[in-house]
mmCIF file of C-alpha atoms in Angstrom:
data_model
loop_
_atom_site.group_PDB
_atom_site.id
_atom_site.type_symbol
_atom_site.label_atom_id
_atom_site.label_comp_id
_atom_site.label_asym_id
_atom_site.label_seq_id
_atom_site.Cartn_x
_atom_site.Cartn_y
_atom_site.Cartn_z
ATOM 1 C CA UNK T 1 -11.000 20.125 -21.005
ATOM 2 C CA UNK T 2 -13.129 17.048 -22.085
ATOM 3 C CA UNK T 3 -11.768 13.748 -22.394
ATOM 4 C CA UNK T 4 -13.527 10.628 -24.025
ATOM 5 C CA UNK T 5 -11.644 7.153 -22.894
ATOM 6 C CA UNK T 6 -12.776 3.982 -24.205
ATOM 7 C CA UNK T 7 -12.517 0.297 -22.817
ATOM 8 C CA UNK T 8 -13.740 -2.931 -23.601
ATOM 9 C CA UNK T 9 -11.503 -3.931 -26.399
ATOM 10 C CA UNK T 10 -9.879 -7.455 -27.222
ATOM 11 C CA UNK T 11 -9.655 -10.473 -29.228
ATOM 12 C CA UNK T 12 -12.732 -12.850 -29.477
ATOM 13 C CA UNK T 13 -13.462 -15.662 -31.775
ATOM 14 C CA UNK T 14 -15.949 -15.430 -34.707
ATOM 15 C CA UNK T 15 -19.396 -15.697 -33.056
ATOM 16 C CA UNK T 16 -18.352 -14.030 -29.962
ATOM 17 C CA UNK T 17 -19.238 -10.935 -27.993
ATOM 18 C CA UNK T 18 -17.542 -7.718 -26.875
ATOM 19 C CA UNK T 19 -19.005 -4.852 -25.227
ATOM 20 C CA UNK T 20 -16.832 -1.654 -25.473
ATOM 21 C CA UNK T 21 -17.509 1.615 -23.216
ATOM 22 C CA UNK T 22 -16.582 5.198 -23.382
ATOM 23 C CA UNK T 23 -17.075 7.761 -20.748
ATOM 24 C CA UNK T 24 -16.543 11.597 -21.551
ATOM 25 C CA UNK T 25 -15.513 13.455 -18.553
ATOM 26 C CA UNK T 26 -14.193 16.924 -17.718
ATOM 27 C CA UNK T 27 -15.669 20.324 -18.516
ATOM 28 C CA UNK T 28 -19.064 18.979 -20.027
ATOM 29 C CA UNK T 29 -22.231 21.328 -20.353
ATOM 30 C CA UNK T 30 -23.998 19.283 -22.715
ATOM 31 C CA UNK T 31 -23.941 16.280 -25.010
ATOM 32 C CA UNK T 32 -25.572 15.774 -27.995
ATOM 33 C CA UNK T 33 -25.098 12.465 -30.187
ATOM 34 C CA UNK T 34 -22.843 10.162 -29.364
ATOM 35 C CA UNK T 35 -21.598 7.561 -31.499
ATOM 36 C CA UNK T 36 -18.862 4.867 -32.276
ATOM 37 C CA UNK T 37 -16.856 4.706 -35.444
ATOM 38 C CA UNK T 38 -14.330 2.119 -36.734
ATOM 39 C CA UNK T 39 -11.099 1.840 -38.820
ATOM 40 C CA UNK T 40 -9.799 -1.087 -40.563
ATOM 41 C CA UNK T 41 -6.258 -1.339 -41.915
ATOM 42 C CA UNK T 42 -6.085 0.397 -45.016
ATOM 43 C CA UNK T 43 -9.528 1.573 -45.168
ATOM 44 C CA UNK T 44 -11.145 4.923 -44.124
ATOM 45 C CA UNK T 45 -13.078 5.558 -40.714
ATOM 46 C CA UNK T 46 -16.842 4.436 -40.858
ATOM 47 C CA UNK T 47 -19.763 4.840 -39.056
ATOM 48 C CA UNK T 48 -21.364 2.038 -37.229
ATOM 49 C CA UNK T 49 -23.877 3.531 -34.741
ATOM 50 C CA UNK T 50 -24.973 6.841 -33.083
ATOM 51 C CA UNK T 51 -27.382 7.369 -30.418
ATOM 52 C CA UNK T 52 -29.049 10.910 -29.803
ATOM 53 C CA UNK T 53 -29.651 12.553 -26.221
ATOM 54 C CA UNK T 54 -33.180 11.103 -26.572
ATOM 55 C CA UNK T 55 -32.119 7.580 -27.321
ATOM 56 C CA UNK T 56 -32.855 7.652 -31.152
ATOM 57 C CA UNK T 57 -30.521 5.059 -32.671
ATOM 58 C CA UNK T 58 -29.035 4.599 -36.237
ATOM 59 C CA UNK T 59 -26.459 1.500 -37.456
ATOM 60 C CA UNK T 60 -24.539 0.747 -40.331
ATOM 61 C CA UNK T 61 -26.145 -1.942 -42.493
ATOM 62 C CA UNK T 62 -23.257 -4.403 -41.667
ATOM 63 C CA UNK T 63 -23.849 -4.408 -37.894
ATOM 64 C CA UNK T 64 -27.788 -4.175 -37.770
ATOM 65 C CA UNK T 65 -29.166 -6.803 -35.772
ATOM 66 C CA UNK T 66 -25.926 -7.569 -33.778
ATOM 67 C CA UNK T 67 -24.847 -4.773 -32.588
ATOM 68 C CA UNK T 68 -26.474 -2.373 -30.182
ATOM 69 C CA UNK T 69 -25.448 1.319 -28.885
ATOM 70 C CA UNK T 70 -26.870 2.559 -25.544
ATOM 71 C CA UNK T 71 -25.902 5.277 -23.342
ATOM 72 C CA UNK T 72 -26.241 6.570 -19.874
ATOM 73 C CA UNK T 73 -26.762 10.304 -19.731
ATOM 74 C CA UNK T 74 -25.948 10.685 -15.941
ATOM 75 C CA UNK T 75 -22.639 9.078 -16.462
ATOM 76 C CA UNK T 76 -21.896 10.652 -19.834
ATOM 77 C CA UNK T 77 -21.156 7.073 -20.884
ATOM 78 C CA UNK T 78 -22.073 5.707 -24.317
ATOM 79 C CA UNK T 79 -21.764 1.557 -24.582
ATOM 80 C CA UNK T 80 -21.533 -0.817 -27.602
ATOM 81 C CA UNK T 81 -22.993 -3.959 -27.296
ATOM 82 C CA UNK T 82 -21.419 -6.349 -30.163
ATOM 83 C CA UNK T 83 -22.648 -9.717 -30.848
ATOM 84 C CA UNK T 84 -22.076 -12.324 -33.430
ATOM 85 C CA UNK T 85 -18.821 -10.633 -34.262
ATOM 86 C CA UNK T 86 -17.309 -11.287 -37.468
ATOM 87 C CA UNK T 87 -13.542 -11.113 -38.436
ATOM 88 C CA UNK T 88 -14.506 -8.342 -40.860
ATOM 89 C CA UNK T 89 -15.453 -6.386 -37.451
ATOM 90 C CA UNK T 90 -11.721 -6.465 -36.859
ATOM 91 C CA UNK T 91 -10.798 -2.451 -36.028
ATOM 92 C CA UNK T 92 -9.898 0.030 -33.871
ATOM 93 C CA UNK T 93 -13.152 1.429 -32.781
ATOM 94 C CA UNK T 94 -13.372 5.296 -31.809
ATOM 95 C CA UNK T 95 -15.984 6.801 -29.631
ATOM 96 C CA UNK T 96 -17.229 10.287 -30.692
ATOM 97 C CA UNK T 97 -19.264 12.671 -28.701
ATOM 98 C CA UNK T 98 -20.699 15.974 -30.173
ATOM 99 C CA UNK T 99 -20.360 18.198 -27.034
ATOM 100 C CA UNK T 100 -20.659 21.602 -25.677
ATOM 101 C CA UNK T 101 -18.541 23.104 -22.876
ATOM 102 C CA UNK T 102 -21.163 26.215 -21.967
ATOM 103 C CA UNK T 103 -24.406 27.461 -22.456
ATOM 104 C CA UNK T 104 -23.281 29.915 -25.518
ATOM 105 C CA UNK T 105 -20.185 27.829 -26.505
ATOM 106 C CA UNK T 106 -20.420 26.233 -29.862
ATOM 107 C CA UNK T 107 -21.023 22.391 -30.227
ATOM 108 C CA UNK T 108 -18.034 20.371 -31.348
ATOM 109 C CA UNK T 109 -17.420 16.520 -31.893
ATOM 110 C CA UNK T 110 -14.286 15.157 -29.619
ATOM 111 C CA UNK T 111 -13.003 11.575 -29.980
ATOM 112 C CA UNK T 112 -11.674 8.816 -27.989
ATOM 113 C CA UNK T 113 -8.001 7.614 -28.379
ATOM 114 C CA UNK T 114 -9.680 4.234 -29.988
ATOM 115 C CA UNK T 115 -9.509 0.641 -28.750
ATOM 116 C CA UNK T 116 -8.633 -2.446 -30.823
ATOM 117 C CA UNK T 117 -11.263 -5.008 -31.629
ATOM 118 C CA UNK T 118 -9.870 -8.223 -33.210
ATOM 119 C CA UNK T 119 -12.089 -10.959 -34.302
ATOM 120 C CA UNK T 120 -10.148 -14.231 -34.903
ATOM 121 C CA UNK T 121 -9.952 -17.859 -34.510
#
């Protein structure tokens, strides 16, 4: 069994910063791409950023230059540093990891429970 546990959400004023963390634990053999997605009320879940196991990153245009994704492969943890936050960044942020539980097991996507980020004055 694998768990992804997120932390670091909260409420911040426009222009502020937050740092999200997501730690994967359990029967993990390997983790490939890790990422962050978000879902605002009434909208579909959308990609925020992803990072490969060797550090290749990808960002949504809306967050480029403001958000930075990173990971610690030893601790199976992915981070999202969010700067210059805007009200339109308000959403539930979900951690995602593509992982394997054994050397011959197929890879699959697992999700965290979500953490609320609210940007408001």
